[in-house]
């Protein structure tokens, strides 16, 4: 057999969807980093001027900690979904994607509670404006991540649960991990150090 | 079908498939669409790239006309504020000119060239995510339309003389359009970068990709690290503004909004437009003289270094005291170091000429002239940028800022024209004649050069810091020279569009005769 007749070996480069998702996630993270930078700079300026940033006791740590725990758990379930997609394990894949979506929805719900609990108004001052800008952007990013999960779930319902889908789930998972990392920053900067 | 494969591949995309072992070369059945429907349904990267190129060059013509009017306003023939109908209107045009040249002209022009050229360079059948690329074009187009219309409707990036009526709503609309344009450019950049990373020919390492493909990979990375910061700025401003009187960041009574975003068109972020220029210059010289570099890895390092120096989201003087930021070691080092990669690239281009066939005919080839002109303008801009950050010259916050801007912008325009001379089959389907090509490039280079020189002189001559540099403060002669520079840029762009239209028409007629 001539060597030119040999089949072309499969490319071993990272898959296109995953690479695209990683680049997109990086861009989204930079948006978030820019927002947090403005937040931190303005808070430092307020403190340097002797001005109170948030009124004492207005921002509770409890719900924020719960959200951190929820999102930390979602990192496990999203990896479970990736593993299930790789091994073509449809039942586990559905459960993992569903639980991750549930965790995401519960975080959005907890943010709703936080907004009601703090009673902040978006035009109540620089601190309240930036509080909404930073956390609202995070919620928007999380909802985009949930939409990616929904697409992966729908595609798995409509087609084979195989290698191609695994790349889609990996891409959604990469974005999801970026969201959790972003929330970790929010948790530390906005809720812990206040 | 995977997420990466187009549902419908146009004929040209199939022809462009580099080889059988391209990782994701399309094997889909070929389908054609009516010519008028193509811009809305095509999944061919070449077509999307051409759409970007044509739309951005048309916007370039309009923007350069605004630039000529602004230059005319700086002469003493007319009061600049009266010419546009008030100080706010002048400010709107002044800011539109800058934002438009960056986000609506040079970045999309170079992105369009990349979409058309890079897939075939790396041996990919098509661009990664071709539908996303088409979506990015239309998002950019609609965003650009929103920006232009809202600015003319009283919006823009803030005001200098208070706002009246619904101008807050128009400003909010401008911010929305700006964010759309940036998101679209980022999506396009992700498509190009993913193509280079993931769809290049088997056996082609990242450091072995052609110079332009490498420069676009670096550009995409730098855009991804810088442009999202502007989106963050816009989110904060928009959250405050939302069409009503703002409390902090969205105040339109003064130029606060512009001052939060002007870092985008100043050093170092202004070099975002320059990174792909290096790749075009290198490839054009190589193609013209038939030379190949002996050390391609040095080119890769030089472009990577220049890309690093273009990351600019950190240099925002609105949130830091300007003197703290701009007297800082990092800012000064970035400004000074930007000269080095351009000098190194000039050396590399010189080596190409020495290793190639350096006959007078090839040295005067339109591609060589174009590449040389782009490099000279970029070098001039970087040199002025280096002077600008040296404290004794006191050039910060003066018109020298716009000397750097003009140098980089016109270098980008020249590189765009040179790309059409180097890859006519990918961008035009026909070749631009040598005379038209050289004429266009020379017009742009002389015009850009005059703008750089007069802005620099104005920077040295001005005693006080003037946001809009309404006058050159030297004498009328320099103001008139500045105006001549602006008019030459308009003429150069008009010539470029005419040359491209002629080349395309000639190719179409020849094709019809042949068939």
XYZ file of C-alpha atoms in Angstrom:
709
model
C 0.000 0.000 0.000
C 1.343 3.421 -0.899
C 1.840 5.770 2.060
C -0.082 8.511 0.229
C -3.169 6.338 0.430
C -3.093 6.251 4.234
C -5.991 7.989 5.969
C -5.325 11.487 7.206
C -4.716 11.390 10.980
C -7.261 13.187 13.095
C -6.184 16.647 14.227
C -5.358 16.710 17.922
C -5.820 20.461 18.396
C -8.322 21.849 20.889
C -11.831 21.784 19.489
C -13.175 24.851 17.808
C -16.245 25.387 19.997
C -14.240 25.047 23.199
C -11.551 27.457 21.987
C -14.193 29.987 20.917
C -15.974 29.677 24.262
C -12.718 30.154 26.180
C -11.935 33.321 24.217
C -15.486 34.607 24.733
C -15.324 33.786 28.437
C -12.024 35.657 28.693
C -13.612 38.740 27.096
C -16.601 38.532 29.474
C -14.224 38.228 32.419
C -12.355 41.360 31.316
C -15.666 43.275 31.222
C -16.277 42.131 34.748
C -12.730 42.953 35.856
C -13.196 46.472 34.458
C -16.412 46.930 36.446
C -14.865 45.680 39.686
C -11.857 47.953 39.144
C -14.131 51.004 38.928
C -15.997 49.795 42.027
C -12.824 49.340 44.090
C -11.328 52.646 42.943
C -14.480 54.589 43.805
C -14.773 52.894 47.197
C -11.152 53.732 48.002
C -11.753 57.330 46.968
C -14.849 57.526 49.177
C -12.980 56.101 52.166
C -10.064 58.434 51.581
C -12.535 61.318 51.683
C -13.975 59.969 54.951
C -17.341 59.100 53.386
C -19.313 55.998 54.340
C -19.608 53.567 51.388
C -22.618 51.435 52.427
C -24.777 52.258 55.479
C -23.846 49.992 58.397
C -25.721 46.647 58.259
C -27.335 47.258 54.877
C -25.447 44.497 53.055
C -25.723 41.099 54.749
C -23.072 38.429 54.246
C -25.433 35.435 54.791
C -27.209 35.345 51.403
C -23.960 36.148 49.588
C -22.249 33.203 51.305
C -25.156 30.944 50.354
C -24.769 32.009 46.729
C -21.044 31.262 46.851
C -21.756 27.782 48.192
C -24.451 27.215 45.560
C -22.146 28.231 42.739
C -19.280 26.152 44.141
C -21.595 23.134 44.045
C -22.608 24.015 40.492
C -18.959 23.723 39.427
C -19.119 20.079 40.462
C -22.390 19.406 38.665
C -21.254 21.098 35.459
C -18.130 18.911 35.399
C -20.407 15.947 36.012
C -22.314 16.972 32.868
C -19.057 17.205 30.896
C -17.993 13.756 32.054
C -21.426 12.317 31.231
C -21.311 13.832 27.736
C -17.822 12.418 27.159
C -18.909 8.924 28.144
C -22.237 9.289 26.289
C -24.136 8.711 29.541
C -27.447 10.374 28.675
C -29.347 9.959 32.022
C -26.497 11.370 34.107
C -25.939 14.130 31.575
C -29.555 15.296 31.802
C -29.536 15.166 35.603
C -26.248 17.083 35.815
C -27.337 19.785 33.358
C -30.719 20.084 35.092
C -29.184 20.415 38.564
C -26.708 23.028 37.280
C -29.581 25.026 35.795
C -31.436 24.740 39.095
C -28.405 26.060 40.974
C -28.150 28.957 38.512
C -31.833 29.794 38.907
C -31.530 29.696 42.686
C -28.639 32.175 42.584
C -30.728 34.556 40.445
C -33.531 34.151 43.006
C -31.142 34.875 45.886
C -29.952 38.015 44.152
C -33.593 39.085 43.863
C -33.814 38.649 47.649
C -30.584 40.615 48.197
C -31.889 43.538 46.105
C -35.132 43.589 48.127
C -33.270 43.166 51.413
C -30.790 45.996 50.891
C -33.457 48.392 49.649
C -30.875 50.197 47.515
C -32.003 52.546 44.746
C -29.914 52.769 41.589
C -29.899 56.567 41.815
C -29.198 56.540 45.558
C -25.546 57.485 45.181
C -22.290 56.210 43.724
C -22.107 53.172 46.026
C -25.619 51.974 45.247
C -25.221 52.665 41.534
C -22.006 50.651 41.362
C -23.512 47.889 43.532
C -26.223 47.428 40.919
C -23.818 47.797 37.979
C -21.460 45.092 39.285
C -23.990 42.595 40.611
C -26.450 43.218 37.759
C -23.708 42.513 35.212
C -22.908 39.297 37.049
C -26.558 38.213 36.981
C -26.679 38.958 33.232
C -23.526 36.879 32.694
C -25.015 34.030 34.727
C -28.225 34.092 32.694
C -26.136 33.853 29.490
C -24.375 30.821 31.004
C -27.749 29.268 31.825
C -28.872 29.878 28.246
C -25.769 28.006 27.016
C -26.712 25.114 29.342
C -30.270 25.106 27.987
C -28.954 24.950 24.401
C -26.686 22.030 25.322
C -29.629 20.254 26.996
C -31.991 20.827 24.058
C -29.378 19.643 21.563
C -28.834 16.507 23.602
C -32.579 15.836 23.612
C -32.801 16.282 19.851
C -29.674 14.445 18.717
C -27.020 11.930 19.666
C -25.436 12.368 23.081
C -21.897 11.949 21.886
C -18.555 13.550 21.212
C -19.883 16.546 19.288
C -22.226 17.437 22.130
C -19.408 16.914 24.622
C -17.601 19.842 22.997
C -20.707 22.004 23.384
C -21.067 21.034 27.043
C -17.338 21.660 27.594
C -17.739 25.104 26.066
C -20.729 25.899 28.311
C -18.813 24.538 31.304
C -15.788 26.754 30.564
C -18.045 29.808 30.524
C -19.798 28.624 33.702
C -16.504 28.301 35.583
C -15.656 31.862 34.522
C -19.008 33.009 35.948
C -18.265 31.309 39.285
C -14.809 32.899 39.365
C -16.446 36.274 38.706
C -18.894 35.715 41.552
C -16.017 34.806 43.863
C -14.619 38.290 43.156
C -18.039 39.883 43.810
C -18.393 37.911 47.019
C -15.006 39.065 48.289
C -15.017 42.654 47.026
C -18.662 43.659 47.463
C -19.953 41.496 50.303
C -16.956 40.566 52.483
C -14.758 43.653 52.378
C -17.843 45.878 51.820
C -23.329 18.904 11.105
C -21.292 20.453 13.912
C -21.488 23.892 15.404
C -18.391 24.865 13.454
C -19.553 23.839 10.003
C -21.605 26.158 7.865
C -24.965 24.855 6.764
C -24.442 26.325 3.343
C -21.003 26.871 1.891
C -20.691 29.296 -0.950
C -18.703 28.285 -3.949
C -15.743 30.434 -3.041
C -15.510 28.908 0.422
C -15.257 25.468 -1.091
C -12.582 26.627 -3.502
C -10.691 28.201 -0.636
C -10.401 24.934 1.278
C -6.669 24.690 1.687
C -6.196 20.936 1.582
C -7.745 17.596 2.314
C -6.308 17.473 5.790
C -7.582 20.838 6.905
C -9.097 20.023 10.301
C -12.584 21.244 9.546
C -12.668 21.800 5.807
C -16.269 21.891 4.702
C -17.585 18.938 2.741
C -21.142 20.245 2.637
C -22.954 20.403 -0.688
C -22.484 23.734 -2.380
C -25.527 26.005 -2.512
C -25.714 29.424 -4.092
C -27.915 32.382 -3.217
C -29.147 35.314 -5.262
C -26.599 38.134 -5.204
C -28.865 40.461 -3.203
C -29.559 37.811 -0.569
C -25.895 36.930 -0.009
C -25.089 39.639 2.555
C -27.875 38.300 4.777
C -27.388 34.552 4.485
C -23.808 33.882 3.444
C -21.630 31.628 5.528
C -18.547 32.369 3.433
C -15.842 34.233 5.330
C -14.570 35.945 2.181
C -17.963 37.515 1.533
C -18.311 38.634 5.166
C -14.793 40.053 5.058
C -15.608 42.010 1.891
C -18.779 43.357 3.520
C -16.719 44.644 6.448
C -14.139 46.177 4.099
C -16.605 47.978 1.831
C -18.777 49.282 4.698
C -15.778 50.491 6.702
C -14.235 52.268 3.689
C -17.514 54.067 3.002
C -17.629 55.135 6.645
C -13.974 56.167 6.333
C -14.881 58.555 3.550
C -17.639 60.152 5.651
C -15.418 60.333 8.729
C -12.568 61.919 6.787
C -14.973 64.567 5.464
C -15.874 65.385 9.092
C -12.135 65.551 9.773
C -11.657 68.021 6.914
C -14.491 70.180 8.282
C -12.918 70.101 11.746
C -9.591 71.132 10.226
C -11.346 73.911 8.336
C -12.770 75.047 11.664
C -9.248 75.334 13.048
C -8.333 77.885 10.400
C -9.413 81.406 11.118
C -11.830 81.468 8.200
C -14.790 80.587 10.378
C -15.693 80.143 14.042
C -15.630 76.348 14.590
C -18.582 76.368 16.977
C -20.695 78.436 14.580
C -19.808 76.180 11.674
C -21.483 73.150 13.305
C -24.246 75.075 15.091
C -22.895 75.435 18.615
C -20.117 74.235 20.898
C -21.944 70.995 21.763
C -22.409 70.161 18.082
C -18.718 70.808 17.461
C -17.843 68.541 20.397
C -20.123 65.824 19.013
C -18.383 65.924 15.613
C -14.963 66.107 17.267
C -15.628 62.961 19.323
C -17.437 61.162 16.473
C -14.392 61.712 14.253
C -12.144 59.950 16.767
C -14.431 57.105 17.815
C -15.530 56.512 14.239
C -12.016 56.244 12.848
C -11.177 53.647 15.459
C -14.346 51.562 15.906
C -16.138 52.132 12.609
C -13.221 52.344 10.187
C -9.768 50.976 10.973
C -10.578 48.034 13.278
C -13.408 46.674 11.069
C -11.363 47.290 7.910
C -8.477 45.198 9.209
C -10.878 42.623 10.678
C -12.584 42.314 7.286
C -9.238 41.783 5.562
C -8.428 39.115 8.154
C -11.753 37.324 7.671
C -11.139 37.137 3.930
C -7.444 36.261 4.021
C -6.599 34.359 7.206
C -8.618 31.125 6.572
C -6.842 30.485 3.270
C -3.485 31.425 4.816
C -3.766 28.772 7.522
C -5.359 26.206 5.223
C -8.806 26.228 6.829
C -11.840 25.631 4.646
C -13.674 28.570 6.142
C -13.605 30.864 9.143
C -14.521 29.329 12.492
C -18.155 30.158 13.384
C -19.063 31.644 9.968
C -22.604 32.478 11.075
C -21.245 34.296 14.115
C -18.973 36.245 11.754
C -21.984 37.297 9.664
C -23.867 38.197 12.852
C -20.884 40.267 13.948
C -20.989 42.198 10.671
C -24.674 43.029 11.000
C -24.379 43.852 14.700
C -21.486 46.158 13.864
C -23.390 47.695 10.967
C -26.534 48.359 13.005
C -24.459 49.601 15.942
C -22.583 51.964 13.620
C -25.880 53.239 12.239
C -27.195 53.850 15.762
C -24.004 55.697 16.706
C -24.051 57.972 13.665
C -27.784 58.715 13.778
C -27.839 59.330 17.546
C -24.823 61.658 17.350
C -26.533 63.730 14.671
C -29.710 63.661 16.793
C -27.979 65.422 19.677
C -26.374 62.450 21.413
C -22.699 61.612 21.373
C -20.321 60.948 24.232
C -21.438 63.724 26.546
C -21.490 67.477 26.039
C -19.432 70.480 27.027
C -22.188 73.041 27.316
C -25.047 71.279 29.143
C -27.865 69.221 27.640
C -31.392 70.129 26.660
C -34.586 68.271 25.776
C -34.099 64.644 24.844
C -30.329 64.846 24.454
C -29.850 62.508 27.438
C -31.834 59.847 25.585
C -29.729 60.394 22.462
C -26.540 60.074 24.533
C -27.840 56.806 26.001
C -28.507 55.601 22.450
C -24.964 56.509 21.378
C -23.590 54.488 24.281
C -25.759 51.528 23.306
C -24.537 51.742 19.696
C -20.917 51.977 20.846
C -21.316 48.867 23.009
C -22.902 47.003 20.080
C -20.014 47.937 17.804
C -17.434 46.770 20.349
C -19.243 43.473 21.002
C -19.460 42.857 17.244
C -15.746 43.498 16.768
C -14.965 41.143 19.645
C -17.105 38.376 18.124
C -15.302 38.840 14.794
C -11.935 38.750 16.571
C -12.902 35.515 18.354
C -13.796 33.956 14.963
C -10.410 34.911 13.474
C -8.397 33.848 16.527
C -10.232 30.506 16.765
C -9.521 29.875 13.075
C -5.795 30.353 13.622
C -5.679 28.354 16.861
C -7.976 25.497 15.994
C -8.466 25.199 12.236
C -4.969 25.673 10.871
C -3.430 23.012 8.666
C -2.133 19.882 10.402
C 1.612 20.197 10.895
C 1.575 24.010 10.957
C 2.716 25.193 14.386
C 1.459 28.502 15.763
C 4.852 30.131 15.231
C 4.835 28.971 11.600
C 1.568 30.608 10.579
C 1.998 33.382 7.974
C 2.903 36.838 9.380
C -0.517 38.403 8.818
C -2.334 35.459 10.439
C 0.024 35.716 13.415
C -0.455 39.485 13.697
C -4.240 38.961 13.664
C -3.979 36.332 16.393
C -2.006 38.779 18.520
C -4.462 41.578 17.623
C -7.456 39.457 18.595
C -5.842 38.643 21.937
C -5.069 42.320 22.585
C -8.563 43.425 21.520
C -10.042 40.790 23.859
C -7.985 42.171 26.735
C -8.709 45.834 26.043
C -12.033 46.496 24.324
C -14.149 44.779 27.044
C -12.872 47.386 29.504
C -14.610 50.031 27.384
C -17.807 47.977 27.653
C -17.404 48.037 31.442
C -17.063 51.839 31.274
C -20.190 52.041 29.143
C -22.158 49.792 31.545
C -21.343 52.112 34.453
C -22.148 55.269 32.471
C -25.356 53.789 31.053
C -26.526 52.515 34.461
C -26.171 56.075 35.734
C -27.650 57.812 32.715
C -30.539 55.741 31.343
C -31.948 58.766 29.572
C -32.347 60.911 32.695
C -30.124 63.354 34.618
C -27.256 61.301 36.050
C -25.636 61.477 39.484
C -22.010 60.619 38.789
C -20.553 58.840 35.754
C -23.186 59.700 33.178
C -23.231 63.456 33.778
C -23.659 65.190 30.457
C -23.216 68.755 31.669
C -19.466 68.447 31.158
C -17.224 66.164 29.135
C -17.223 63.467 31.870
C -18.550 60.704 29.611
C -15.918 61.366 26.945
C -13.185 61.529 29.572
C -14.123 58.020 30.747
C -13.773 56.662 27.208
C -11.031 58.757 25.613
C -8.319 56.322 26.730
C -9.490 54.159 23.835
C -8.095 56.598 21.250
C -4.980 57.568 23.194
C -1.746 55.798 24.028
C -1.341 52.890 24.525
C -4.766 51.615 23.390
C -4.492 53.552 20.110
C -1.966 50.915 18.988
C -4.817 48.363 18.906
C -5.235 49.535 15.331
C -1.554 49.092 14.530
C -0.840 45.444 15.337
C -2.392 43.960 12.147
C -0.586 46.651 10.118
C 2.727 44.979 10.983
C 1.570 41.693 9.447
C 0.292 43.361 6.272
C 3.539 45.333 5.871
C 5.708 42.245 6.256
C 3.692 40.103 3.850
C 3.334 42.860 1.256
C 7.067 43.553 1.106
C 7.770 39.834 0.913
C 5.258 39.356 -1.892
C 6.541 42.352 -3.854
C 10.232 41.449 -3.789
C 9.771 37.690 -3.562
C 11.810 37.446 -0.363
C 11.418 35.233 2.690
C 12.698 35.985 6.153
C 15.414 33.799 7.625
C 14.060 34.133 11.185
C 10.239 34.084 11.239
C 10.254 33.532 15.008
C 11.787 36.996 15.499
C 8.848 38.526 13.637
C 6.483 36.580 15.903
C 8.227 37.894 19.023
C 8.298 41.483 17.728
C 4.576 41.493 16.912
C 3.811 39.833 20.250
C 5.800 42.528 22.053
C 4.024 45.288 20.170
C 0.688 43.670 21.023
C 1.646 43.664 24.693
C 2.403 47.388 24.481
C -1.050 48.022 22.990
C -2.978 46.617 25.970
C -4.501 49.821 27.261
C -7.442 49.275 29.592
C -5.315 50.178 32.596
C -4.435 53.677 31.351
C -7.631 55.488 32.384
C -6.884 58.906 33.770
C -10.528 59.609 34.700
C -10.312 57.310 37.711
C -6.727 58.127 38.605
C -5.194 61.559 38.870
C -3.766 62.156 35.361
C -0.368 63.158 36.670
C -0.170 59.985 38.805
C -0.898 57.766 35.835
C 1.019 59.537 33.125
C 4.130 60.296 35.101
C 4.199 56.681 36.190
C 7.053 54.466 35.060
C 4.776 51.959 33.288
C 3.064 54.598 31.137
C 6.371 56.186 30.161
C 7.964 52.792 29.490
C 5.029 51.740 27.274
C 5.294 54.981 25.294
C 9.034 54.698 24.759
C 9.103 50.949 24.082
C 6.501 51.163 21.304
C 9.201 52.514 18.971
C 11.374 49.404 19.265
C 9.100 46.814 17.562
C 8.563 49.171 14.632
C 12.297 49.704 14.213
C 12.782 45.923 14.428
C 10.082 45.361 11.819
C 11.691 47.931 9.527
C 14.893 45.924 9.867
C 12.996 42.735 9.045
C 11.452 44.338 5.971
C 14.940 45.480 4.929
C 16.167 41.899 5.224
C 13.307 40.742 2.994
C 14.346 43.252 0.344
C 17.975 42.111 0.542
C 17.023 38.443 0.302
C 14.522 39.040 -2.503
C 14.842 40.506 -5.955
C 15.433 44.188 -5.285
C 15.008 45.555 -8.795
C 13.814 49.172 -9.125
C 10.561 47.904 -10.596
C 9.834 45.751 -7.555
C 10.934 48.423 -5.116
C 8.487 50.825 -6.763
C 5.730 48.216 -6.798
C 2.551 49.618 -5.244
C 2.722 46.949 -2.525
C 6.236 47.986 -1.505
C 5.295 51.667 -1.594
C 2.170 50.957 0.469
C 4.009 48.863 3.037
C 6.759 51.480 3.309
C 4.223 54.272 3.727
C 2.299 52.422 6.452
C 5.524 51.675 8.278
C 6.705 55.302 8.031
C 3.413 56.632 9.394
C 3.417 54.079 12.186
C 7.024 54.910 12.987
C 6.201 58.617 13.056
C 3.264 57.974 15.367
C 5.340 55.846 17.727
C 8.110 58.458 17.724
C 5.668 61.239 18.601
C 4.204 58.901 21.228
C 7.651 58.463 22.732
C 8.215 62.247 22.773
C 4.769 62.706 24.309
C 5.534 60.684 27.420
C 8.853 62.444 28.093
C 7.981 64.948 30.795
C 10.213 67.904 29.857
C 8.456 68.231 26.492
C 5.105 68.695 28.276
C 3.139 67.209 25.380
C 0.537 65.259 27.374
C -2.994 66.642 26.985
C -1.958 68.580 23.892
C -2.571 68.094 20.174
C 0.430 65.721 20.129
C -2.047 63.110 21.375
C -3.846 63.477 18.053
C -0.582 63.331 16.104
C -0.175 59.783 17.418
C -3.826 59.037 16.632
C -3.616 60.375 13.090
C -0.373 58.510 12.382
C -1.837 55.182 13.489
C -5.201 55.705 11.774
C -3.746 56.657 8.398
C -1.205 53.803 8.684
C -4.186 51.497 9.167
C -5.911 52.940 6.106
C -2.764 52.598 3.988
C -2.355 49.011 5.224
C -5.959 48.307 4.233
C -5.306 49.556 0.694
C -2.004 47.640 0.551
C -3.821 44.458 1.583
C -6.038 44.882 -1.483
C -2.926 45.104 -3.637
C -1.377 42.037 -2.009
C -4.432 39.749 -1.904
C -6.628 41.044 -4.755
C -8.168 37.633 -5.432
C -9.406 37.312 -1.841
C -10.652 40.883 -1.413
C -11.649 42.173 -4.832
C -11.692 39.416 -7.460
C -9.664 41.809 -9.659
C -6.344 43.675 -9.395
C -5.901 47.384 -8.739
C -3.655 49.018 -11.324
C -0.159 49.986 -10.182
C -0.670 53.672 -10.940
C -3.939 53.900 -9.033
C -2.489 51.889 -6.173
C 0.612 54.055 -5.858
C -1.415 57.260 -6.235
C -3.851 56.254 -3.496
C -1.082 55.284 -1.114
C 0.900 58.474 -1.755
C -2.169 60.673 -1.209
C -2.896 58.973 2.099
C 0.707 59.037 3.240
C 1.242 62.718 2.463
C -2.100 63.627 4.046
C -1.404 61.573 7.154
C 2.134 62.922 7.373
C 0.910 66.526 7.257
C -1.623 65.798 10.007
C 1.029 64.225 12.218
C 3.507 67.059 11.726
C 1.022 69.902 12.272
C -0.503 68.235 15.325
C 2.963 67.740 16.795
C 3.913 71.370 16.162
C 0.628 72.433 17.719
C 1.447 70.291 20.747
C 4.814 72.006 21.168
C 3.355 75.465 20.578
C 0.284 75.370 22.836
C 0.677 76.871 26.273
C -2.579 75.722 27.816
C -4.288 72.348 27.785
C -7.146 72.486 25.322
C -9.480 69.467 25.136
C -10.449 69.940 21.514
C -7.368 71.840 20.279
C -9.599 74.389 18.616
C -6.660 76.353 17.279
C -3.082 75.526 16.431
C -1.766 78.644 18.121
C 1.121 78.883 15.707
C 0.019 80.768 12.643
C -2.522 80.523 9.861
C -0.082 78.740 7.561
C 0.080 75.689 9.810
C -3.709 75.627 10.140
C -3.984 75.619 6.364
C -1.365 72.841 6.067
C -3.421 70.823 8.541
C -6.492 71.374 6.367
C -4.547 70.284 3.268
C -3.571 67.090 5.101
C -7.216 66.343 5.914
C -8.299 67.007 2.332
C -5.561 64.708 1.003
C -6.821 61.928 3.267
C -10.339 62.454 1.873
C -8.919 62.357 -1.657
C -6.877 59.236 -0.880
C -9.924 57.403 0.437
C -12.027 58.467 -2.540
C -9.253 57.236 -4.853
C -9.091 53.928 -2.942
C -12.826 53.365 -3.345
C -12.671 54.314 -7.037
C -9.702 51.978 -7.615
C -11.488 49.084 -5.926
C -14.705 49.689 -7.858
C -12.735 49.812 -11.126
C -10.837 46.614 -10.290
C -14.042 44.768 -9.472
C -15.821 46.046 -12.568
C -12.896 45.077 -14.811
C -12.842 41.581 -13.291
C -16.589 41.203 -13.827
C -16.401 42.349 -17.471
C -13.399 40.068 -18.143
C -15.229 37.159 -16.549
C -18.308 37.745 -18.695
C -16.204 37.917 -21.861
C -14.378 34.733 -20.911
C -17.618 32.884 -20.318
